[in-house]
mmCIF file of C-alpha atoms in Angstrom:
data_model
loop_
_atom_site.group_PDB
_atom_site.id
_atom_site.type_symbol
_atom_site.label_atom_id
_atom_site.label_comp_id
_atom_site.label_asym_id
_atom_site.label_seq_id
_atom_site.Cartn_x
_atom_site.Cartn_y
_atom_site.Cartn_z
ATOM 1 C CA MET A 3 -21.767 -16.921 -14.731
ATOM 2 C CA TYR A 4 -18.520 -15.210 -15.523
ATOM 3 C CA ARG A 5 -15.582 -16.240 -12.571
ATOM 4 C CA HIS A 6 -11.748 -14.720 -12.756
ATOM 5 C CA ASP A 7 -9.497 -15.758 -10.195
ATOM 6 C CA ALA A 8 -6.677 -14.266 -10.957
ATOM 7 C CA ALA A 9 -4.643 -15.719 -7.979
ATOM 8 C CA SER A 10 -5.037 -19.856 -10.167
ATOM 9 C CA GLU A 11 -2.902 -18.013 -12.570
ATOM 10 C CA ILE A 12 1.334 -18.534 -12.747
ATOM 11 C CA ASP A 13 3.067 -17.110 -15.657
ATOM 12 C CA ASN A 14 6.280 -18.671 -16.007
ATOM 13 C CA THR A 15 7.977 -15.806 -16.205
ATOM 14 C CA PHE A 16 7.985 -15.149 -12.634
ATOM 15 C CA SER A 17 6.755 -18.294 -11.715
ATOM 16 C CA LEU A 18 6.575 -19.441 -8.143
ATOM 17 C CA THR A 19 7.468 -22.660 -5.891
ATOM 18 C CA ASP A 20 4.623 -24.507 -4.387
ATOM 19 C CA ASP A 21 4.842 -22.923 -0.698
ATOM 20 C CA GLU A 22 4.883 -19.055 -2.235
ATOM 21 C CA ARG A 23 2.091 -20.251 -3.943
ATOM 22 C CA GLU A 24 0.056 -21.274 -1.276
ATOM 23 C CA ILE A 25 0.076 -17.980 0.280
ATOM 24 C CA VAL A 26 -1.257 -16.308 -2.413
ATOM 25 C CA TYR A 27 -4.260 -18.737 -2.565
ATOM 26 C CA LEU A 28 -4.070 -18.138 1.620
ATOM 27 C CA ALA A 29 -4.661 -14.711 1.194
ATOM 28 C CA LYS A 30 -6.895 -15.045 -1.480
ATOM 29 C CA GLU A 31 -9.797 -16.626 0.778
ATOM 30 C CA PHE A 32 -8.763 -14.610 3.223
ATOM 31 C CA ALA A 33 -9.978 -12.070 1.450
ATOM 32 C CA ASP A 34 -13.397 -12.788 0.588
ATOM 33 C CA GLU A 35 -14.362 -14.211 3.932
ATOM 34 C CA TYR A 36 -12.356 -11.301 6.284
ATOM 35 C CA LEU A 37 -12.579 -8.144 4.060
ATOM 36 C CA ALA A 38 -15.941 -8.358 1.239
ATOM 37 C CA PRO A 39 -17.945 -8.137 4.383
ATOM 38 C CA ALA A 40 -16.067 -4.824 4.844
ATOM 39 C CA LEU A 41 -16.491 -3.382 0.732
ATOM 40 C CA ASN A 42 -19.976 -4.385 1.115
ATOM 41 C CA ASP A 43 -21.128 -3.079 4.174
ATOM 42 C CA PRO A 44 -20.762 0.817 4.351
ATOM 43 C CA ASP A 45 -21.492 0.678 8.634
ATOM 44 C CA PHE A 46 -18.229 -1.810 8.543
ATOM 45 C CA GLY A 47 -15.813 -0.229 11.548
ATOM 46 C CA GLY A 48 -15.006 -0.358 15.001
ATOM 47 C CA ASN A 49 -14.793 -3.624 16.029
ATOM 48 C CA GLY A 50 -15.483 -4.730 12.465
ATOM 49 C CA TYR A 51 -11.797 -3.301 11.282
ATOM 50 C CA ALA A 52 -9.974 -5.138 15.150
ATOM 51 C CA GLY A 53 -11.335 -8.067 14.399
ATOM 52 C CA VAL A 54 -10.099 -8.689 10.681
ATOM 53 C CA ILE A 55 -6.437 -7.040 12.034
ATOM 54 C CA ALA A 56 -6.601 -10.353 14.899
ATOM 55 C CA GLU A 57 -7.391 -12.879 12.055
ATOM 56 C CA ALA A 58 -3.991 -10.982 9.668
ATOM 57 C CA ALA A 59 -2.272 -11.642 12.785
ATOM 58 C CA GLU A 60 -3.105 -14.945 12.716
ATOM 59 C CA LEU A 61 -2.449 -15.637 9.202
ATOM 60 C CA GLY A 62 0.350 -14.212 9.484
ATOM 61 C CA LEU A 63 0.123 -11.011 7.258
ATOM 62 C CA GLY A 64 2.317 -8.311 10.094
ATOM 63 C CA GLY A 65 4.963 -9.412 8.854
ATOM 64 C CA ILE A 66 4.856 -10.469 5.117
ATOM 65 C CA SER A 67 8.189 -9.566 3.676
ATOM 66 C CA THR A 68 9.853 -9.936 7.313
ATOM 67 C CA ARG A 69 13.303 -11.950 8.621
ATOM 68 C CA ALA A 70 12.415 -14.749 9.447
ATOM 69 C CA ASP A 71 14.405 -15.098 12.967
ATOM 70 C CA THR A 72 11.760 -12.518 14.094
ATOM 71 C CA GLY A 73 8.848 -14.392 12.801
ATOM 72 C CA GLY A 74 8.038 -12.871 9.176
ATOM 73 C CA ALA A 75 7.286 -15.067 6.542
ATOM 74 C CA ASP A 76 10.075 -13.259 4.595
ATOM 75 C CA VAL A 77 8.794 -13.665 1.219
ATOM 76 C CA ARG A 78 10.527 -12.059 -2.066
ATOM 77 C CA ASN A 79 8.694 -8.815 -3.728
ATOM 78 C CA VAL A 80 7.420 -11.367 -6.299
ATOM 79 C CA VAL A 81 4.754 -12.921 -4.029
ATOM 80 C CA SER A 82 4.163 -10.321 -1.838
ATOM 81 C CA VAL A 83 2.744 -7.416 -5.078
ATOM 82 C CA ARG A 84 1.061 -11.057 -4.931
ATOM 83 C CA ILE A 85 -0.959 -11.139 -1.873
ATOM 84 C CA PHE A 86 -1.772 -7.933 -1.900
ATOM 85 C CA GLU A 87 -3.524 -8.113 -4.788
ATOM 86 C CA GLN A 88 -5.818 -10.769 -3.446
ATOM 87 C CA LEU A 89 -6.304 -8.892 -0.082
ATOM 88 C CA ALA A 90 -7.523 -5.833 -2.236
ATOM 89 C CA THR A 91 -10.222 -7.608 -3.891
ATOM 90 C CA GLY A 92 -11.704 -7.491 -0.489
ATOM 91 C CA ASP A 93 -11.389 -4.360 0.322
ATOM 92 C CA PRO A 94 -9.001 -1.890 -1.355
ATOM 93 C CA TRP A 95 -8.732 0.055 1.805
ATOM 94 C CA ILE A 96 -8.178 -2.393 4.157
ATOM 95 C CA ALA A 97 -5.019 -4.326 1.765
ATOM 96 C CA SER A 98 -3.660 -0.964 1.952
ATOM 97 C CA TYR A 99 -3.255 -0.238 5.475
ATOM 98 C CA LEU A 100 -1.661 -3.963 5.973
ATOM 99 C CA ALA A 101 0.922 -2.520 3.138
ATOM 100 C CA ILE A 102 1.736 0.652 5.199
ATOM 101 C CA HIS A 103 1.993 -1.739 8.195
ATOM 102 C CA ASN A 104 4.237 -4.375 6.142
ATOM 103 C CA LEU A 105 6.313 -1.230 4.420
ATOM 104 C CA ALA A 106 7.250 0.022 8.551
ATOM 105 C CA THR A 107 7.640 -3.681 10.073
ATOM 106 C CA TRP A 108 10.896 -4.508 7.007
ATOM 107 C CA MET A 109 12.590 -0.501 7.737
ATOM 108 C CA ILE A 110 12.897 -1.573 11.216
ATOM 109 C CA ASP A 111 13.550 -5.084 10.320
ATOM 110 C CA THR A 112 16.412 -4.333 7.550
ATOM 111 C CA PHE A 113 17.891 -1.105 9.202
ATOM 112 C CA GLY A 114 17.428 -1.998 12.220
ATOM 113 C CA SER A 115 20.052 -2.911 14.417
ATOM 114 C CA HIS A 116 19.748 -6.111 16.631
ATOM 115 C CA ASP A 117 18.075 -4.833 19.459
ATOM 116 C CA GLN A 118 15.689 -2.494 17.763
ATOM 117 C CA ARG A 119 15.508 -5.669 15.081
ATOM 118 C CA HIS A 120 14.674 -8.145 18.589
ATOM 119 C CA GLN A 121 12.355 -5.086 20.518
ATOM 120 C CA TRP A 122 9.883 -4.108 17.654
ATOM 121 C CA VAL A 123 9.926 -7.110 14.786
ATOM 122 C CA PRO A 124 7.878 -9.525 16.981
ATOM 123 C CA ARG A 125 5.429 -7.341 18.303
ATOM 124 C CA LEU A 126 4.971 -5.659 14.859
ATOM 125 C CA CYS A 127 5.019 -9.356 13.304
ATOM 126 C CA SER A 128 1.934 -10.009 15.475
ATOM 127 C CA MET A 129 0.806 -7.170 15.133
ATOM 128 C CA GLU A 130 0.181 -6.180 18.999
ATOM 129 C CA VAL A 131 1.928 -3.182 17.278
ATOM 130 C CA ILE A 132 1.446 -1.619 14.510
ATOM 131 C CA GLY A 133 3.646 0.314 11.924
ATOM 132 C CA SER A 134 3.182 3.920 10.300
ATOM 133 C CA TYR A 135 5.851 5.098 8.261
ATOM 134 C CA CYS A 136 6.068 9.066 8.923
ATOM 135 C CA LEU A 137 7.047 11.002 6.084
ATOM 136 C CA THR A 138 4.752 13.282 4.271
ATOM 137 C CA GLU A 139 4.548 17.027 5.482
ATOM 138 C CA PRO A 140 1.589 19.781 6.320
ATOM 139 C CA SER A 141 2.853 21.367 2.823
ATOM 140 C CA LEU A 142 2.285 18.225 0.272
ATOM 141 C CA GLU A 143 6.134 18.178 -0.808
ATOM 142 C CA ALA A 144 7.338 14.890 -1.690
ATOM 143 C CA GLU A 145 11.017 15.331 -1.212
ATOM 144 C CA ALA A 146 12.583 14.454 1.208
ATOM 145 C CA THR A 147 14.877 16.842 1.384
ATOM 146 C CA ALA A 148 11.855 19.455 1.901
ATOM 147 C CA LEU A 149 11.379 17.629 4.880
ATOM 148 C CA SER A 150 10.985 20.289 7.709
ATOM 149 C CA THR A 151 10.672 18.702 10.862
ATOM 150 C CA SER A 152 14.005 18.743 12.809
ATOM 151 C CA ALA A 153 15.319 16.035 15.019
ATOM 152 C CA VAL A 154 18.149 17.675 17.049
ATOM 153 C CA PRO A 155 20.572 15.780 18.854
ATOM 154 C CA ASP A 156 20.786 17.098 23.028
ATOM 155 C CA SER A 157 23.059 15.168 25.286
ATOM 156 C CA ASP A 158 21.134 11.270 25.090
ATOM 157 C CA GLY A 159 19.746 11.432 22.002
ATOM 158 C CA TYR A 160 17.451 13.437 19.982
ATOM 159 C CA ILE A 161 14.682 16.271 20.400
ATOM 160 C CA ILE A 162 12.011 15.900 16.984
ATOM 161 C CA ASN A 163 9.693 19.066 16.314
ATOM 162 C CA GLY A 164 7.652 18.987 13.204
ATOM 163 C CA VAL A 165 4.368 17.375 11.778
ATOM 164 C CA LYS A 166 3.599 14.829 9.707
ATOM 165 C CA ASP A 167 0.659 14.313 7.881
ATOM 166 C CA CYS A 168 -1.453 11.923 5.964
ATOM 167 C CA VAL A 169 -1.075 8.940 9.304
ATOM 168 C CA LEU A 170 -2.503 6.093 9.890
ATOM 169 C CA ASP A 171 -5.775 5.696 12.368
ATOM 170 C CA ALA A 172 -4.454 2.373 13.239
ATOM 171 C CA CYS A 173 -6.601 -0.599 14.312
ATOM 172 C CA CYS A 174 -5.174 -0.630 17.824
ATOM 173 C CA GLU A 175 -4.006 1.368 20.938
ATOM 174 C CA SER A 176 0.013 0.886 20.644
ATOM 175 C CA THR A 177 1.312 2.054 17.607
ATOM 176 C CA VAL A 178 5.244 2.891 15.880
ATOM 177 C CA TYR A 179 6.139 5.198 14.063
ATOM 178 C CA VAL A 180 9.365 5.676 12.064
ATOM 179 C CA VAL A 181 9.875 9.235 11.577
ATOM 180 C CA MET A 182 12.026 11.208 9.417
ATOM 181 C CA ALA A 183 13.382 14.267 10.268
ATOM 182 C CA ARG A 184 16.513 16.102 9.858
ATOM 183 C CA ALA A 185 19.422 17.316 11.204
ATOM 184 C CA SER A 186 20.153 19.877 9.362
ATOM 185 C CA VAL A 187 19.215 22.961 8.467
ATOM 186 C CA ALA A 188 21.762 23.970 5.826
ATOM 187 C CA ASP A 189 22.250 20.616 4.644
ATOM 188 C CA PRO A 190 18.905 18.914 2.649
ATOM 189 C CA HIS A 191 20.017 15.683 2.604
ATOM 190 C CA SER A 192 21.012 15.684 6.621
ATOM 191 C CA VAL A 193 17.735 13.341 6.990
ATOM 192 C CA SER A 194 17.546 10.690 9.420
ATOM 193 C CA ALA A 195 14.678 8.140 10.253
ATOM 194 C CA PHE A 196 13.399 7.514 13.952
ATOM 195 C CA ILE A 197 11.725 4.658 15.717
ATOM 196 C CA VAL A 198 9.201 6.063 17.940
ATOM 197 C CA PRO A 199 6.574 5.110 19.742
ATOM 198 C CA HIS A 200 2.678 6.140 20.301
ATOM 199 C CA ASP A 201 3.384 7.006 23.614
ATOM 200 C CA ALA A 202 6.486 9.188 23.421
ATOM 201 C CA PRO A 203 6.333 12.518 26.108
ATOM 202 C CA GLY A 204 4.831 15.483 23.060
ATOM 203 C CA ILE A 205 3.875 12.689 20.472
ATOM 204 C CA SER A 206 0.156 13.641 19.295
ATOM 205 C CA LEU A 207 -2.461 12.651 16.607
ATOM 206 C CA VAL A 208 -5.362 14.145 15.616
ATOM 207 C CA VAL A 209 -7.611 11.956 13.328
ATOM 208 C CA ASP A 210 -9.606 14.646 11.617
ATOM 209 C CA GLN A 211 -9.523 14.213 7.374
ATOM 210 C CA GLU A 212 -11.750 12.331 6.162
ATOM 211 C CA THR A 213 -11.297 10.753 2.850
ATOM 212 C CA MET A 214 -13.498 10.037 -0.326
ATOM 213 C CA GLY A 215 -14.220 6.780 -0.312
ATOM 214 C CA GLN A 216 -11.858 5.386 3.010
ATOM 215 C CA THR A 217 -13.524 3.905 5.896
ATOM 216 C CA ARG A 218 -11.642 4.975 7.713
ATOM 217 C CA SER A 219 -10.009 8.736 8.002
ATOM 218 C CA LEU A 220 -6.265 10.097 8.169
ATOM 219 C CA GLY A 221 -4.633 12.371 10.703
ATOM 220 C CA ARG A 222 -1.794 14.352 11.419
ATOM 221 C CA LEU A 223 1.262 13.624 13.754
ATOM 222 C CA TYR A 224 1.797 16.501 16.000
ATOM 223 C CA LEU A 225 5.156 16.057 17.389
ATOM 224 C CA ARG A 226 6.643 18.733 20.466
ATOM 225 C CA ASN A 227 10.115 18.611 22.231
ATOM 226 C CA VAL A 228 10.097 14.346 21.842
ATOM 227 C CA HIS A 229 12.510 12.941 23.299
ATOM 228 C CA VAL A 230 14.132 10.124 21.485
ATOM 229 C CA PRO A 231 17.316 8.380 22.930
ATOM 230 C CA ALA A 232 20.499 7.665 20.536
ATOM 231 C CA ALA A 233 19.423 3.722 20.430
ATOM 232 C CA ASN A 234 16.196 4.698 19.003
ATOM 233 C CA ILE A 235 17.945 5.897 15.583
ATOM 234 C CA LEU A 236 16.978 3.780 12.918
ATOM 235 C CA GLY A 237 20.575 2.596 10.828
ATOM 236 C CA GLY A 238 22.840 5.905 11.153
ATOM 237 C CA ASP A 239 23.074 9.466 11.233
ATOM 238 C CA GLY A 240 22.303 10.364 7.588
ATOM 239 C CA ASP A 241 20.767 7.304 6.559
ATOM 240 C CA GLY A 242 17.050 8.320 6.605
ATOM 241 C CA LEU A 243 17.346 9.669 2.404
ATOM 242 C CA ARG A 244 18.015 5.957 2.202
ATOM 243 C CA ILE A 245 16.014 4.596 4.080
ATOM 244 C CA ALA A 246 13.181 7.120 2.287
ATOM 245 C CA THR A 247 14.052 5.838 -1.072
ATOM 246 C CA ASP A 248 14.326 1.566 -1.107
ATOM 247 C CA GLY A 249 10.912 2.499 1.392
ATOM 248 C CA LEU A 250 8.787 4.384 -1.408
ATOM 249 C CA ASP A 251 10.078 1.746 -4.668
ATOM 250 C CA ARG A 252 8.267 -0.926 -2.221
ATOM 251 C CA ALA A 253 5.721 1.661 -0.896
ATOM 252 C CA ARG A 254 5.210 2.054 -4.907
ATOM 253 C CA LEU A 255 4.301 -1.547 -5.444
ATOM 254 C CA ASN A 256 1.930 -2.121 -2.949
ATOM 255 C CA VAL A 257 0.051 0.678 -3.489
ATOM 256 C CA GLY A 258 0.282 -0.231 -7.345
ATOM 257 C CA ALA A 259 -0.788 -3.894 -6.569
ATOM 258 C CA CYS A 260 -3.789 -3.034 -4.126
ATOM 259 C CA SER A 261 -4.677 -0.977 -6.977
ATOM 260 C CA LEU A 262 -4.753 -4.078 -9.453
ATOM 261 C CA GLY A 263 -7.126 -5.691 -6.504
ATOM 262 C CA GLY A 264 -9.317 -3.358 -6.012
ATOM 263 C CA ALA A 265 -9.896 -2.806 -10.504
ATOM 264 C CA GLN A 266 -9.400 -7.128 -10.701
ATOM 265 C CA ALA A 267 -13.166 -7.589 -7.682
ATOM 266 C CA ALA A 268 -14.343 -4.338 -9.964
ATOM 267 C CA PHE A 269 -13.879 -6.188 -13.156
ATOM 268 C CA VAL A 270 -16.067 -9.183 -11.777
ATOM 269 C CA LYS A 271 -18.295 -7.397 -10.836
ATOM 270 C CA ALA A 272 -18.862 -5.889 -13.853
ATOM 271 C CA ALA A 273 -18.816 -9.439 -15.924
ATOM 272 C CA SER A 274 -20.298 -11.681 -13.830
ATOM 273 C CA SER A 275 -23.198 -9.320 -12.348
ATOM 274 C CA LEU A 276 -24.276 -7.711 -14.968
ATOM 275 C CA PRO A 277 -26.628 -10.139 -16.111
ATOM 276 C CA GLN A 278 -28.513 -9.572 -12.643
ATOM 277 C CA PHE A 279 -29.625 -6.241 -13.889
ATOM 278 C CA ASN A 280 -31.097 -7.529 -16.785
ATOM 279 C CA ASP A 281 -34.391 -6.133 -15.985
ATOM 280 C CA VAL A 282 -33.497 -3.249 -15.965
ATOM 281 C CA PHE A 283 -30.483 -3.089 -18.783
ATOM 282 C CA PRO A 284 -32.207 -6.223 -21.033
ATOM 283 C CA ALA A 285 -29.084 -8.987 -21.983
ATOM 284 C CA LEU A 286 -26.147 -6.044 -21.208
ATOM 285 C CA LEU A 287 -23.288 -8.483 -21.612
ATOM 286 C CA ASP A 288 -24.438 -9.055 -25.490
ATOM 287 C CA SER A 289 -24.003 -5.467 -26.382
ATOM 288 C CA HIS A 290 -21.650 -5.223 -28.614
ATOM 289 C CA GLU A 291 -19.743 -2.226 -26.877
ATOM 290 C CA VAL A 292 -20.327 -3.442 -23.459
ATOM 291 C CA GLN A 293 -18.064 -6.280 -24.798
ATOM 292 C CA LEU A 294 -15.251 -4.447 -25.792
ATOM 293 C CA ARG A 295 -14.792 -2.154 -22.822
ATOM 294 C CA LEU A 296 -14.978 -5.147 -20.571
ATOM 295 C CA ALA A 297 -11.825 -7.165 -22.764
ATOM 296 C CA ASP A 298 -10.290 -3.245 -23.260
ATOM 297 C CA MET A 299 -10.367 -4.064 -19.154
ATOM 298 C CA HIS A 300 -9.150 -7.148 -18.771
ATOM 299 C CA THR A 301 -5.988 -6.233 -21.438
ATOM 300 C CA ASP A 302 -4.840 -3.680 -18.959
ATOM 301 C CA LEU A 303 -5.296 -5.442 -15.754
ATOM 302 C CA GLU A 304 -3.143 -7.698 -17.149
ATOM 303 C CA ALA A 305 -0.921 -5.304 -18.622
ATOM 304 C CA ALA A 306 -0.192 -3.360 -14.666
ATOM 305 C CA ARG A 307 -0.035 -6.519 -13.879
ATOM 306 C CA THR A 308 3.082 -8.248 -15.822
ATOM 307 C CA LEU A 309 4.794 -4.467 -15.048
ATOM 308 C CA LEU A 310 3.888 -4.960 -11.501
ATOM 309 C CA LEU A 311 5.980 -7.840 -12.072
ATOM 310 C CA ARG A 312 8.969 -6.608 -13.642
ATOM 311 C CA ALA A 313 9.771 -3.933 -11.045
ATOM 312 C CA ALA A 314 9.466 -6.928 -7.839
ATOM 313 C CA SER A 315 11.320 -8.724 -9.786
ATOM 314 C CA SER A 316 13.820 -5.663 -10.094
ATOM 315 C CA LEU A 317 14.001 -5.137 -6.436
ATOM 316 C CA ASP A 318 14.141 -8.580 -5.646
ATOM 317 C CA GLU A 319 17.201 -8.509 -7.897
ATOM 318 C CA ASN A 320 18.760 -5.365 -6.595
ATOM 319 C CA ALA A 321 18.155 -4.385 -9.637
ATOM 320 C CA LEU A 322 19.326 -1.175 -10.892
ATOM 321 C CA GLU A 323 16.647 0.396 -13.200
ATOM 322 C CA ARG A 324 14.836 -0.493 -9.965
ATOM 323 C CA LEU A 325 13.255 3.299 -8.520
ATOM 324 C CA GLU A 326 12.401 4.104 -12.585
ATOM 325 C CA ILE A 327 10.389 0.801 -12.514
ATOM 326 C CA CYS A 328 8.939 1.134 -9.901
ATOM 327 C CA ALA A 329 7.304 4.629 -10.349
ATOM 328 C CA MET A 330 6.684 3.360 -13.860
ATOM 329 C CA ALA A 331 4.691 0.243 -11.934
ATOM 330 C CA LYS A 332 3.188 2.577 -9.415
ATOM 331 C CA ARG A 333 1.978 5.063 -11.693
ATOM 332 C CA PHE A 334 0.132 3.010 -14.276
ATOM 333 C CA ALA A 335 -1.128 0.378 -11.763
ATOM 334 C CA THR A 336 -2.365 3.283 -9.889
ATOM 335 C CA GLU A 337 -4.311 4.774 -13.370
ATOM 336 C CA THR A 338 -5.260 1.989 -14.323
ATOM 337 C CA GLY A 339 -6.952 0.696 -11.438
ATOM 338 C CA VAL A 340 -9.378 4.219 -10.789
ATOM 339 C CA ASP A 341 -9.928 3.744 -15.278
ATOM 340 C CA ILE A 342 -11.699 0.034 -14.715
ATOM 341 C CA ALA A 343 -13.123 0.870 -11.642
ATOM 342 C CA THR A 344 -15.052 4.047 -12.578
ATOM 343 C CA ASN A 345 -16.327 2.484 -16.073
ATOM 344 C CA VAL A 346 -17.514 -0.390 -14.101
ATOM 345 C CA VAL A 347 -19.284 2.496 -11.825
ATOM 346 C CA GLU A 348 -21.181 3.763 -15.580
ATOM 347 C CA LEU A 349 -22.245 -0.130 -17.190
ATOM 348 C CA PHE A 350 -24.472 -0.494 -12.903
ATOM 349 C CA ASP A 351 -25.330 2.996 -14.110
ATOM 350 C CA ARG A 352 -28.210 3.888 -11.182
ATOM 351 C CA TYR A 353 -27.008 0.971 -8.728
ATOM 352 C CA GLY A 354 -22.995 1.568 -9.580
ATOM 353 C CA ILE A 355 -23.299 5.414 -7.038
ATOM 354 C CA VAL A 356 -25.298 2.812 -4.591
ATOM 355 C CA SER A 357 -22.299 1.799 -1.665
ATOM 356 C CA GLN A 358 -24.097 -2.341 -1.072
ATOM 357 C CA HIS A 359 -23.049 -3.473 -4.913
ATOM 358 C CA GLY A 360 -19.907 -3.097 -3.615
ATOM 359 C CA VAL A 361 -18.405 -0.676 -6.982
ATOM 360 C CA ALA A 362 -18.662 3.179 -5.355
ATOM 361 C CA LYS A 363 -16.287 1.957 -2.582
ATOM 362 C CA ILE A 364 -13.570 0.861 -4.416
ATOM 363 C CA ALA A 365 -13.761 3.241 -7.324
ATOM 364 C CA ALA A 366 -13.178 6.232 -4.671
ATOM 365 C CA ASP A 367 -10.436 4.184 -2.617
ATOM 366 C CA LEU A 368 -8.922 3.044 -5.913
ATOM 367 C CA ARG A 369 -8.928 7.307 -6.789
ATOM 368 C CA ILE A 370 -7.139 7.589 -4.348
ATOM 369 C CA HIS A 371 -3.733 5.092 -4.378
ATOM 370 C CA ARG A 372 -3.310 7.808 -6.864
ATOM 371 C CA THR A 373 -2.245 10.541 -4.735
ATOM 372 C CA LEU A 374 -0.435 7.675 -2.024
ATOM 373 C CA GLU A 375 3.534 7.790 -2.607
ATOM 374 C CA GLY A 376 4.228 10.478 -5.185
ATOM 375 C CA THR A 377 1.533 11.436 -6.661
ATOM 376 C CA ASP A 378 0.989 10.516 -10.781
ATOM 377 C CA ASP A 379 3.482 13.486 -11.305
ATOM 378 C CA ARG A 380 5.653 13.016 -8.520
ATOM 379 C CA THR A 381 6.525 9.786 -10.183
ATOM 380 C CA ARG A 382 6.538 10.770 -13.670
ATOM 381 C CA THR A 383 9.530 13.177 -12.221
ATOM 382 C CA VAL A 384 11.192 9.996 -10.881
ATOM 383 C CA ILE A 385 10.470 8.730 -14.698
ATOM 384 C CA ALA A 386 11.856 11.853 -16.500
ATOM 385 C CA ASN A 387 15.148 12.180 -14.350
ATOM 386 C CA SER A 388 15.909 8.444 -15.185
ATOM 387 C CA ILE A 389 15.296 9.123 -18.791
ATOM 388 C CA ALA A 390 17.618 12.018 -18.521
ATOM 389 C CA ALA A 391 20.106 10.610 -16.667
ATOM 390 C CA GLU A 392 20.741 7.410 -18.688
ATOM 391 C CA ALA A 393 20.502 10.203 -21.463
ATOM 392 C CA ALA A 394 23.927 12.437 -20.271
ATOM 393 C CA ALA A 395 25.469 9.479 -19.380
ATOM 394 C CA GLN A 396 25.289 7.945 -22.974
#
């Protein structure tokens, strides 16, 4: 029986230390033991998710890229993308949930003051508190400069009004939101980031957006005259665009890694499980057409993985081209993920749409990844703008 374990293939170009390699292996073991049951069980949810989150926190998955002095693992980006890929082989949805929590945690740890870091980050790393990053708005605009959520200064802080879309329904009652808001209508670049606890007066999350594939729901965060003390501004006045841009680079990589992991799981199911259906599809793996399709999938997986690692390395090195490379990696990995998952559904024929086999859920989950952290068209625009800027500079 075919078995391809990407966690065991550590290439020379993006090599890991022994400790980093062990973390990746632990993520794979966790995915197999705790996340795979969610993928194969259409009724998994509720207490099941709460139990998974508790186990994730125990393993240290609440602060993957967070500094050690506040309880994080402090790993490089070339390690974190491998971790999220392995988590997504168990279940892409829970992996993306953990990725968003880690992004919010990283933002507070990276841009927060000493007091902010030590107030919030230890509880985020332990996942006593879940973090969520709130940029998207109902207008569907991906540009941070097009935000309608406002932050008006008052005597000792800010009053925030607005609506944030596509907010994850947390698996625990306590959540902290990193909210992007604009302080000036006249200046589109006057964006600031705020730390807003879920129980602030005037804030409410309405979970009413059922999504294709994903077991959990998305919601809208309503902020109505929410007072945020000055001590809760992240970074400083006007730092929101920088925080959003740096965060989007990492978010795109993590979504790409989750797509890659889901596609890897679908590919393994195709290569190892199809013989079980030989009574319906005799000697299916002996078909030259199927062999070629599997060969293409395997090649595309490796190409996507290499580009993701290349982008992660550019972040670690703070390279000038990191924005462009991260957009490329996200677009290619999410497109590849959808193509491979769809191929596997087709190979399984009518069994491909049966939820118990897992491939239908993977296909639906990965289709959503193409819209997260910037649609395909948005990421193409980022790449095109980089090409234009480079051409103009020559």
